[in-house]
């Protein structure tokens, strides 16, 4: 498994989204490792982790991450997932609740895909395998940012487009089919009993802020932070606010 591991103190495990790799978390490795042990792995199939499975489920990723914590000798971590990483974090919370010290659910949702969304996943998988990922990367990258970020930080859009364009078609396909299979996790939310932070961007065009509000209401111990003018990637678009929210959670764990 390929991962970055920087700093010391409370372990914070960062799980990237689709179709990212661990470089998504570069600002957090720089900005949070003075106070925390920040661990950012590539999920199976992405970044440096070659994998040719046809389907990668959220449970597969959660098991890989449990193995990583075992290998690092970490009993309990604050687990932070963004978007697909949030689906993985919820799978982790369902499978290994005893390994959680806190939970961060950023720009994600607890519900399963609709039938229509599942068809879209299948189309994405087929398209990646037949035509490659360049077109998908070019379409997806701008949608991950707010209009404000697109206007003022075109460098961020370029950086993410490049990240998306270097992932392998097999990873796009396997993760899309895996996301389509994920179960509805809404029943899990009331059972989460660690301090939880739900983060959203007020201008997230990919997962509506209302999804985050609903999740935060269903979790006993949750705080909600909605970052103004940020889109789907507030860790890049609003680094300072993102870090302040995480630091706030860590004081509660
Ligand atoms: C992500 O950023 O991980 C994706 O938007 C998740 C999804 O497609 O549901």
PDB file of C-alpha atoms and ligand atoms in Angstrom:
ATOM      1  CA  UNK A   1       0.000   0.000   0.000  1.00  0.00           C
ATOM      2  CA  UNK A   2       1.311   3.458  -0.864  1.00  0.00           C
ATOM      3  CA  UNK A   3       0.713   6.209   1.672  1.00  0.00           C
ATOM      4  CA  UNK A   4       2.075   9.410   3.165  1.00  0.00           C
ATOM      5  CA  UNK A   5       2.535   9.456   6.929  1.00  0.00           C
ATOM      6  CA  UNK A   6       3.613  12.717   8.508  1.00  0.00           C
ATOM      7  CA  UNK A   7       3.626  14.260  11.980  1.00  0.00           C
ATOM      8  CA  UNK A   8       2.880  12.750  15.365  1.00  0.00           C
ATOM      9  CA  UNK A   9       0.033  12.690  17.851  1.00  0.00           C
ATOM     10  CA  UNK A  10      -3.595  11.768  17.206  1.00  0.00           C
ATOM     11  CA  UNK A  11      -3.737   9.713  13.971  1.00  0.00           C
ATOM     12  CA  UNK A  12      -5.883  11.215  11.210  1.00  0.00           C
ATOM     13  CA  UNK A  13      -6.551   8.833   8.305  1.00  0.00           C
ATOM     14  CA  UNK A  14      -7.508  10.724   5.125  1.00  0.00           C
ATOM     15  CA  UNK A  15      -9.503   8.853   2.441  1.00  0.00           C
ATOM     16  CA  UNK A  16      -9.631  10.406  -1.011  1.00  0.00           C
ATOM     17  CA  UNK A  17     -12.646  10.460  -3.316  1.00  0.00           C
ATOM     18  CA  UNK A  18     -13.343   9.357  -6.882  1.00  0.00           C
ATOM     19  CA  UNK A  19     -11.269   9.377  -9.046  1.00  0.00           C
ATOM     20  CA  UNK A  20      -8.540  10.922  -6.936  1.00  0.00           C
ATOM     21  CA  UNK A  21      -5.345   9.689  -5.371  1.00  0.00           C
ATOM     22  CA  UNK A  22      -3.566  10.541  -2.145  1.00  0.00           C
ATOM     23  CA  UNK A  23      -2.123  13.771  -3.574  1.00  0.00           C
ATOM     24  CA  UNK A  24      -5.592  15.217  -2.982  1.00  0.00           C
ATOM     25  CA  UNK A  25      -4.435  15.686   0.602  1.00  0.00           C
ATOM     26  CA  UNK A  26      -1.199  17.610  -0.038  1.00  0.00           C
ATOM     27  CA  UNK A  27      -2.430  20.755   1.797  1.00  0.00           C
ATOM     28  CA  UNK A  28      -3.512  18.675   4.797  1.00  0.00           C
ATOM     29  CA  UNK A  29      -0.150  16.876   5.010  1.00  0.00           C
ATOM     30  CA  UNK A  30       1.499  20.297   5.089  1.00  0.00           C
ATOM     31  CA  UNK A  31      -1.057  22.139   7.210  1.00  0.00           C
ATOM     32  CA  UNK A  32      -2.165  19.593   9.814  1.00  0.00           C
ATOM     33  CA  UNK A  33       0.944  17.511  10.493  1.00  0.00           C
ATOM     34  CA  UNK A  34       2.377  20.037  12.949  1.00  0.00           C
ATOM     35  CA  UNK A  35      -0.292  18.879  15.434  1.00  0.00           C
ATOM     36  CA  UNK A  36      -1.467  15.486  14.198  1.00  0.00           C
ATOM     37  CA  UNK A  37      -0.187  12.304  12.608  1.00  0.00           C
ATOM     38  CA  UNK A  38      -1.633  12.620   9.104  1.00  0.00           C
ATOM     39  CA  UNK A  39      -1.874   9.411   7.054  1.00  0.00           C
ATOM     40  CA  UNK A  40      -3.007   9.605   3.425  1.00  0.00           C
ATOM     41  CA  UNK A  41      -3.089   6.333   1.429  1.00  0.00           C
ATOM     42  CA  UNK A  42      -3.926   5.649  -2.201  1.00  0.00           C
ATOM     43  CA  UNK A  43      -7.066   3.531  -2.352  1.00  0.00           C
ATOM     44  CA  UNK A  44      -6.694   0.208  -4.166  1.00  0.00           C
ATOM     45  CA  UNK A  45      -6.609   0.806  -7.927  1.00  0.00           C
ATOM     46  CA  UNK A  46      -5.744   4.512  -7.628  1.00  0.00           C
ATOM     47  CA  UNK A  47      -2.457   6.407  -7.622  1.00  0.00           C
ATOM     48  CA  UNK A  48       0.438   4.014  -7.221  1.00  0.00           C
ATOM     49  CA  UNK A  49      -1.737   1.029  -6.310  1.00  0.00           C
ATOM     50  CA  UNK A  50      -2.253  -1.108  -9.429  1.00  0.00           C
ATOM     51  CA  UNK A  51      -5.196  -3.462  -9.128  1.00  0.00           C
ATOM     52  CA  UNK A  52      -7.176  -5.190 -11.829  1.00  0.00           C
ATOM     53  CA  UNK A  53     -10.329  -6.221 -10.016  1.00  0.00           C
ATOM     54  CA  UNK A  54     -13.445  -5.531 -12.054  1.00  0.00           C
ATOM     55  CA  UNK A  55     -15.319  -4.186  -9.010  1.00  0.00           C
ATOM     56  CA  UNK A  56     -13.919  -2.475  -5.921  1.00  0.00           C
ATOM     57  CA  UNK A  57     -16.488  -2.157  -3.155  1.00  0.00           C
ATOM     58  CA  UNK A  58     -16.471   0.314  -0.286  1.00  0.00           C
ATOM     59  CA  UNK A  59     -16.011  -2.664   2.057  1.00  0.00           C
ATOM     60  CA  UNK A  60     -12.900  -3.746   0.094  1.00  0.00           C
ATOM     61  CA  UNK A  61     -11.374  -0.317   0.673  1.00  0.00           C
ATOM     62  CA  UNK A  62     -12.412  -0.295   4.349  1.00  0.00           C
ATOM     63  CA  UNK A  63     -10.677  -3.657   4.883  1.00  0.00           C
ATOM     64  CA  UNK A  64      -7.518  -2.351   3.198  1.00  0.00           C
ATOM     65  CA  UNK A  65      -7.528   0.633   5.537  1.00  0.00           C
ATOM     66  CA  UNK A  66      -8.008  -1.535   8.613  1.00  0.00           C
ATOM     67  CA  UNK A  67      -4.983  -3.527   7.439  1.00  0.00           C
ATOM     68  CA  UNK A  68      -2.991  -0.300   7.068  1.00  0.00           C
ATOM     69  CA  UNK A  69      -3.858   0.735  10.649  1.00  0.00           C
ATOM     70  CA  UNK A  70      -2.817  -2.746  11.815  1.00  0.00           C
ATOM     71  CA  UNK A  71       0.486  -2.472   9.933  1.00  0.00           C
ATOM     72  CA  UNK A  72       1.148   0.948  11.463  1.00  0.00           C
ATOM     73  CA  UNK A  73       0.259  -0.286  14.952  1.00  0.00           C
ATOM     74  CA  UNK A  74      -2.605   2.211  15.275  1.00  0.00           C
ATOM     75  CA  UNK A  75      -5.508   0.999  17.390  1.00  0.00           C
ATOM     76  CA  UNK A  76      -7.904   3.898  16.842  1.00  0.00           C
ATOM     77  CA  UNK A  77      -7.820   6.776  14.356  1.00  0.00           C
ATOM     78  CA  UNK A  78      -9.860   9.788  13.406  1.00  0.00           C
ATOM     79  CA  UNK A  79     -11.133   8.647  10.009  1.00  0.00           C
ATOM     80  CA  UNK A  80     -11.859  11.356   7.446  1.00  0.00           C
ATOM     81  CA  UNK A  81     -13.386  10.565   4.063  1.00  0.00           C
ATOM     82  CA  UNK A  82     -14.290  12.915   1.249  1.00  0.00           C
ATOM     83  CA  UNK A  83     -17.106  11.984  -1.127  1.00  0.00           C
ATOM     84  CA  UNK A  84     -16.382   8.353  -2.204  1.00  0.00           C
ATOM     85  CA  UNK A  85     -13.906   8.439   0.687  1.00  0.00           C
ATOM     86  CA  UNK A  86     -16.914   9.233   2.893  1.00  0.00           C
ATOM     87  CA  UNK A  87     -18.720   6.131   1.593  1.00  0.00           C
ATOM     88  CA  UNK A  88     -15.584   4.197   2.544  1.00  0.00           C
ATOM     89  CA  UNK A  89     -15.451   5.883   5.968  1.00  0.00           C
ATOM     90  CA  UNK A  90     -19.063   4.819   6.612  1.00  0.00           C
ATOM     91  CA  UNK A  91     -18.223   1.253   5.518  1.00  0.00           C
ATOM     92  CA  UNK A  92     -15.265   1.383   7.932  1.00  0.00           C
ATOM     93  CA  UNK A  93     -17.546   2.647  10.729  1.00  0.00           C
ATOM     94  CA  UNK A  94     -19.949  -0.231  10.074  1.00  0.00           C
ATOM     95  CA  UNK A  95     -17.251  -2.929   9.931  1.00  0.00           C
ATOM     96  CA  UNK A  96     -14.731  -1.688  12.498  1.00  0.00           C
ATOM     97  CA  UNK A  97     -16.414   0.720  14.951  1.00  0.00           C
ATOM     98  CA  UNK A  98     -13.841  -0.194  17.613  1.00  0.00           C
ATOM     99  CA  UNK A  99     -11.077   1.332  15.436  1.00  0.00           C
ATOM    100  CA  UNK A 100     -12.717   4.795  15.310  1.00  0.00           C
ATOM    101  CA  UNK A 101     -11.666   7.655  17.502  1.00  0.00           C
ATOM    102  CA  UNK A 102     -13.577  10.262  15.547  1.00  0.00           C
ATOM    103  CA  UNK A 103     -15.179  10.587  12.130  1.00  0.00           C
ATOM    104  CA  UNK A 104     -15.115  13.285   9.462  1.00  0.00           C
ATOM    105  CA  UNK A 105     -17.622  13.022   6.620  1.00  0.00           C
ATOM    106  CA  UNK A 106     -16.783  15.604   3.997  1.00  0.00           C
ATOM    107  CA  UNK A 107     -18.973  16.269   0.952  1.00  0.00           C
ATOM    108  CA  UNK A 108     -20.549  12.846   1.052  1.00  0.00           C
ATOM    109  CA  UNK A 109     -23.876  11.129   1.618  1.00  0.00           C
ATOM    110  CA  UNK A 110     -25.232   8.124   3.518  1.00  0.00           C
ATOM    111  CA  UNK A 111     -27.844   6.977   1.002  1.00  0.00           C
ATOM    112  CA  UNK A 112     -27.371   4.376  -1.732  1.00  0.00           C
ATOM    113  CA  UNK A 113     -27.482   5.161  -5.452  1.00  0.00           C
ATOM    114  CA  UNK A 114     -30.845   5.494  -7.198  1.00  0.00           C
ATOM    115  CA  UNK A 115     -31.504   3.228 -10.185  1.00  0.00           C
ATOM    116  CA  UNK A 116     -30.725   6.155 -12.453  1.00  0.00           C
ATOM    117  CA  UNK A 117     -27.424   6.836 -10.674  1.00  0.00           C
ATOM    118  CA  UNK A 118     -26.517   3.139 -11.038  1.00  0.00           C
ATOM    119  CA  UNK A 119     -27.079   3.358 -14.785  1.00  0.00           C
ATOM    120  CA  UNK A 120     -24.808   6.411 -14.826  1.00  0.00           C
ATOM    121  CA  UNK A 121     -22.089   4.453 -12.978  1.00  0.00           C
ATOM    122  CA  UNK A 122     -22.301   1.644 -15.518  1.00  0.00           C
ATOM    123  CA  UNK A 123     -22.047   4.165 -18.361  1.00  0.00           C
ATOM    124  CA  UNK A 124     -18.984   5.771 -16.706  1.00  0.00           C
ATOM    125  CA  UNK A 125     -17.358   2.346 -16.300  1.00  0.00           C
ATOM    126  CA  UNK A 126     -18.028   1.386 -19.932  1.00  0.00           C
ATOM    127  CA  UNK A 127     -16.815   4.738 -21.178  1.00  0.00           C
ATOM    128  CA  UNK A 128     -13.571   4.609 -19.183  1.00  0.00           C
ATOM    129  CA  UNK A 129     -12.810   1.110 -20.475  1.00  0.00           C
ATOM    130  CA  UNK A 130     -13.617   1.859 -24.094  1.00  0.00           C
ATOM    131  CA  UNK A 131     -12.380   5.419 -24.616  1.00  0.00           C
ATOM    132  CA  UNK A 132      -9.985   6.027 -21.714  1.00  0.00           C
ATOM    133  CA  UNK A 133     -10.246   8.671 -19.008  1.00  0.00           C
ATOM    134  CA  UNK A 134      -9.146  11.944 -20.619  1.00  0.00           C
ATOM    135  CA  UNK A 135     -12.651  13.043 -21.565  1.00  0.00           C
ATOM    136  CA  UNK A 136     -14.105  12.026 -18.203  1.00  0.00           C
ATOM    137  CA  UNK A 137     -11.346  13.845 -16.342  1.00  0.00           C
ATOM    138  CA  UNK A 138     -11.918  17.018 -18.347  1.00  0.00           C
ATOM    139  CA  UNK A 139     -15.673  16.900 -17.657  1.00  0.00           C
ATOM    140  CA  UNK A 140     -15.461  15.994 -13.974  1.00  0.00           C
ATOM    141  CA  UNK A 141     -12.712  18.312 -12.742  1.00  0.00           C
ATOM    142  CA  UNK A 142     -14.544  21.674 -13.135  1.00  0.00           C
ATOM    143  CA  UNK A 143     -17.705  20.249 -11.518  1.00  0.00           C
ATOM    144  CA  UNK A 144     -15.716  19.584  -8.358  1.00  0.00           C
ATOM    145  CA  UNK A 145     -15.263  23.308  -7.706  1.00  0.00           C
ATOM    146  CA  UNK A 146     -17.540  26.219  -6.935  1.00  0.00           C
ATOM    147  CA  UNK A 147     -18.014  28.933  -9.567  1.00  0.00           C
ATOM    148  CA  UNK A 148     -15.963  31.216  -7.316  1.00  0.00           C
ATOM    149  CA  UNK A 149     -13.040  28.776  -7.239  1.00  0.00           C
ATOM    150  CA  UNK A 150     -13.264  28.166 -10.988  1.00  0.00           C
ATOM    151  CA  UNK A 151     -12.997  31.903 -11.559  1.00  0.00           C
ATOM    152  CA  UNK A 152     -10.289  32.753  -9.038  1.00  0.00           C
ATOM    153  CA  UNK A 153      -8.254  29.524  -8.775  1.00  0.00           C
ATOM    154  CA  UNK A 154      -7.991  27.974 -12.249  1.00  0.00           C
ATOM    155  CA  UNK A 155      -4.697  26.437 -11.057  1.00  0.00           C
ATOM    156  CA  UNK A 156      -6.675  24.198  -8.677  1.00  0.00           C
ATOM    157  CA  UNK A 157      -8.978  23.021 -11.454  1.00  0.00           C
ATOM    158  CA  UNK A 158      -5.916  22.217 -13.584  1.00  0.00           C
ATOM    159  CA  UNK A 159      -4.243  20.363 -10.747  1.00  0.00           C
ATOM    160  CA  UNK A 160      -7.294  18.179 -10.178  1.00  0.00           C
ATOM    161  CA  UNK A 161      -7.828  17.616 -13.917  1.00  0.00           C
ATOM    162  CA  UNK A 162      -4.248  16.320 -14.096  1.00  0.00           C
ATOM    163  CA  UNK A 163      -4.844  14.076 -11.064  1.00  0.00           C
ATOM    164  CA  UNK A 164      -8.030  12.654 -12.598  1.00  0.00           C
ATOM    165  CA  UNK A 165      -6.392  12.160 -15.996  1.00  0.00           C
ATOM    166  CA  UNK A 166      -3.583   9.989 -14.631  1.00  0.00           C
ATOM    167  CA  UNK A 167      -5.840   7.387 -12.972  1.00  0.00           C
ATOM    168  CA  UNK A 168      -6.284   4.106 -14.804  1.00  0.00           C
ATOM    169  CA  UNK A 169      -9.477   3.249 -16.722  1.00  0.00           C
ATOM    170  CA  UNK A 170      -9.744   0.046 -14.659  1.00  0.00           C
ATOM    171  CA  UNK A 171      -9.906   2.116 -11.468  1.00  0.00           C
ATOM    172  CA  UNK A 172     -12.643   4.381 -12.847  1.00  0.00           C
ATOM    173  CA  UNK A 173     -14.629   1.319 -13.845  1.00  0.00           C
ATOM    174  CA  UNK A 174     -14.104  -0.778 -10.714  1.00  0.00           C
ATOM    175  CA  UNK A 175     -14.821   2.096  -8.341  1.00  0.00           C
ATOM    176  CA  UNK A 176     -17.917   3.202 -10.290  1.00  0.00           C
ATOM    177  CA  UNK A 177     -19.346  -0.319 -10.153  1.00  0.00           C
ATOM    178  CA  UNK A 178     -18.374  -0.572  -6.470  1.00  0.00           C
ATOM    179  CA  UNK A 179     -20.128   2.699  -5.609  1.00  0.00           C
ATOM    180  CA  UNK A 180     -23.238   1.472  -7.434  1.00  0.00           C
ATOM    181  CA  UNK A 181     -23.311  -1.569  -5.121  1.00  0.00           C
ATOM    182  CA  UNK A 182     -22.928   0.327  -1.862  1.00  0.00           C
ATOM    183  CA  UNK A 183     -25.759  -0.119   0.613  1.00  0.00           C
ATOM    184  CA  UNK A 184     -27.850   2.593   2.194  1.00  0.00           C
ATOM    185  CA  UNK A 185     -26.042   3.515   5.434  1.00  0.00           C
ATOM    186  CA  UNK A 186     -28.711   5.758   6.938  1.00  0.00           C
ATOM    187  CA  UNK A 187     -29.534   3.176   9.603  1.00  0.00           C
ATOM    188  CA  UNK A 188     -25.922   3.254  10.757  1.00  0.00           C
ATOM    189  CA  UNK A 189     -25.893   6.972  11.529  1.00  0.00           C
ATOM    190  CA  UNK A 190     -27.715   6.892  14.919  1.00  0.00           C
ATOM    191  CA  UNK A 191     -25.319   4.130  16.061  1.00  0.00           C
ATOM    192  CA  UNK A 192     -22.174   6.211  15.460  1.00  0.00           C
ATOM    193  CA  UNK A 193     -20.926   7.071  18.929  1.00  0.00           C
ATOM    194  CA  UNK A 194     -17.667   8.933  18.324  1.00  0.00           C
ATOM    195  CA  UNK A 195     -17.325  12.708  17.882  1.00  0.00           C
ATOM    196  CA  UNK A 196     -18.218  13.392  14.251  1.00  0.00           C
ATOM    197  CA  UNK A 197     -17.691  16.338  11.963  1.00  0.00           C
ATOM    198  CA  UNK A 198     -19.765  16.761   8.815  1.00  0.00           C
ATOM    199  CA  UNK A 199     -18.306  19.187   6.281  1.00  0.00           C
ATOM    200  CA  UNK A 200     -19.874  20.551   3.127  1.00  0.00           C
ATOM    201  CA  UNK A 201     -19.333  23.410   0.726  1.00  0.00           C
ATOM    202  CA  UNK A 202     -22.310  25.738   0.225  1.00  0.00           C
ATOM    203  CA  UNK A 203     -21.669  25.504  -3.542  1.00  0.00           C
ATOM    204  CA  UNK A 204     -21.066  21.753  -3.862  1.00  0.00           C
ATOM    205  CA  UNK A 205     -22.542  20.848  -7.278  1.00  0.00           C
ATOM    206  CA  UNK A 206     -21.851  17.112  -6.955  1.00  0.00           C
ATOM    207  CA  UNK A 207     -23.368  16.302  -3.552  1.00  0.00           C
ATOM    208  CA  UNK A 208     -25.906  18.822  -2.314  1.00  0.00           C
ATOM    209  CA  UNK A 209     -25.276  20.413   1.115  1.00  0.00           C
ATOM    210  CA  UNK A 210     -28.746  19.166   2.123  1.00  0.00           C
ATOM    211  CA  UNK A 211     -27.307  15.618   2.198  1.00  0.00           C
ATOM    212  CA  UNK A 212     -24.750  16.757   4.777  1.00  0.00           C
ATOM    213  CA  UNK A 213     -27.387  18.514   6.873  1.00  0.00           C
ATOM    214  CA  UNK A 214     -29.464  15.321   6.944  1.00  0.00           C
ATOM    215  CA  UNK A 215     -26.465  13.211   7.992  1.00  0.00           C
ATOM    216  CA  UNK A 216     -25.442  15.622  10.750  1.00  0.00           C
ATOM    217  CA  UNK A 217     -28.979  15.578  12.159  1.00  0.00           C
ATOM    218  CA  UNK A 218     -29.015  11.783  12.272  1.00  0.00           C
ATOM    219  CA  UNK A 219     -25.678  11.413  14.135  1.00  0.00           C
ATOM    220  CA  UNK A 220     -25.832  12.057  17.891  1.00  0.00           C
ATOM    221  CA  UNK A 221     -22.453  13.601  18.338  1.00  0.00           C
ATOM    222  CA  UNK A 222     -22.114  15.552  15.099  1.00  0.00           C
ATOM    223  CA  UNK A 223     -21.080  19.090  14.295  1.00  0.00           C
ATOM    224  CA  UNK A 224     -21.839  20.498  10.856  1.00  0.00           C
ATOM    225  CA  UNK A 225     -19.554  22.972   9.107  1.00  0.00           C
ATOM    226  CA  UNK A 226     -20.785  24.465   5.827  1.00  0.00           C
ATOM    227  CA  UNK A 227     -17.995  26.380   4.143  1.00  0.00           C
ATOM    228  CA  UNK A 228     -19.238  29.374   2.150  1.00  0.00           C
ATOM    229  CA  UNK A 229     -18.373  29.521  -1.570  1.00  0.00           C
ATOM    230  CA  UNK A 230     -16.613  26.153  -1.492  1.00  0.00           C
ATOM    231  CA  UNK A 231     -17.621  23.299  -3.782  1.00  0.00           C
ATOM    232  CA  UNK A 232     -16.948  19.564  -3.634  1.00  0.00           C
ATOM    233  CA  UNK A 233     -13.287  19.878  -2.566  1.00  0.00           C
ATOM    234  CA  UNK A 234     -13.180  22.298   0.385  1.00  0.00           C
ATOM    235  CA  UNK A 235      -9.861  20.807   1.496  1.00  0.00           C
ATOM    236  CA  UNK A 236      -8.363  22.531  -1.568  1.00  0.00           C
ATOM    237  CA  UNK A 237     -10.740  25.462  -2.005  1.00  0.00           C
ATOM    238  CA  UNK A 238     -10.890  26.614   1.609  1.00  0.00           C
ATOM    239  CA  UNK A 239      -7.898  25.058   3.284  1.00  0.00           C
ATOM    240  CA  UNK A 240      -7.913  27.275   6.379  1.00  0.00           C
ATOM    241  CA  UNK A 241     -11.595  26.677   7.149  1.00  0.00           C
ATOM    242  CA  UNK A 242     -11.183  22.946   6.501  1.00  0.00           C
ATOM    243  CA  UNK A 243      -8.203  22.748   8.854  1.00  0.00           C
ATOM    244  CA  UNK A 244      -9.973  24.779  11.555  1.00  0.00           C
ATOM    245  CA  UNK A 245     -12.925  22.386  11.413  1.00  0.00           C
ATOM    246  CA  UNK A 246     -10.701  19.302  11.728  1.00  0.00           C
ATOM    247  CA  UNK A 247      -8.659  20.830  14.542  1.00  0.00           C
ATOM    248  CA  UNK A 248     -11.924  21.611  16.330  1.00  0.00           C
ATOM    249  CA  UNK A 249     -13.009  17.978  16.052  1.00  0.00           C
ATOM    250  CA  UNK A 250      -9.669  16.672  17.281  1.00  0.00           C
ATOM    251  CA  UNK A 251     -10.030  18.665  20.515  1.00  0.00           C
ATOM    252  CA  UNK A 252     -13.257  16.660  21.099  1.00  0.00           C
ATOM    253  CA  UNK A 253     -11.825  13.161  20.623  1.00  0.00           C
TER     254      UNK A 253
HETATM  255  C1  LIG B   1     -16.396  11.672  -5.432  1.00  0.00           C
HETATM  256  O1  LIG B   1     -15.951  12.826  -5.501  1.00  0.00           O
HETATM  257  O2  LIG B   1     -15.817  10.791  -4.783  1.00  0.00           O
HETATM  258  C2  LIG B   1     -17.640  11.346  -6.223  1.00  0.00           C
HETATM  259  O3  LIG B   1     -18.334  12.528  -6.511  1.00  0.00           O
HETATM  260  C3  LIG B   1     -18.529  10.403  -5.496  1.00  0.00           C
HETATM  261  C4  LIG B   1     -19.668   9.937  -6.324  1.00  0.00           C
HETATM  262  O4  LIG B   1     -19.561   9.886  -7.578  1.00  0.00           O
HETATM  263  O5  LIG B   1     -20.725   9.566  -5.763  1.00  0.00           O
END
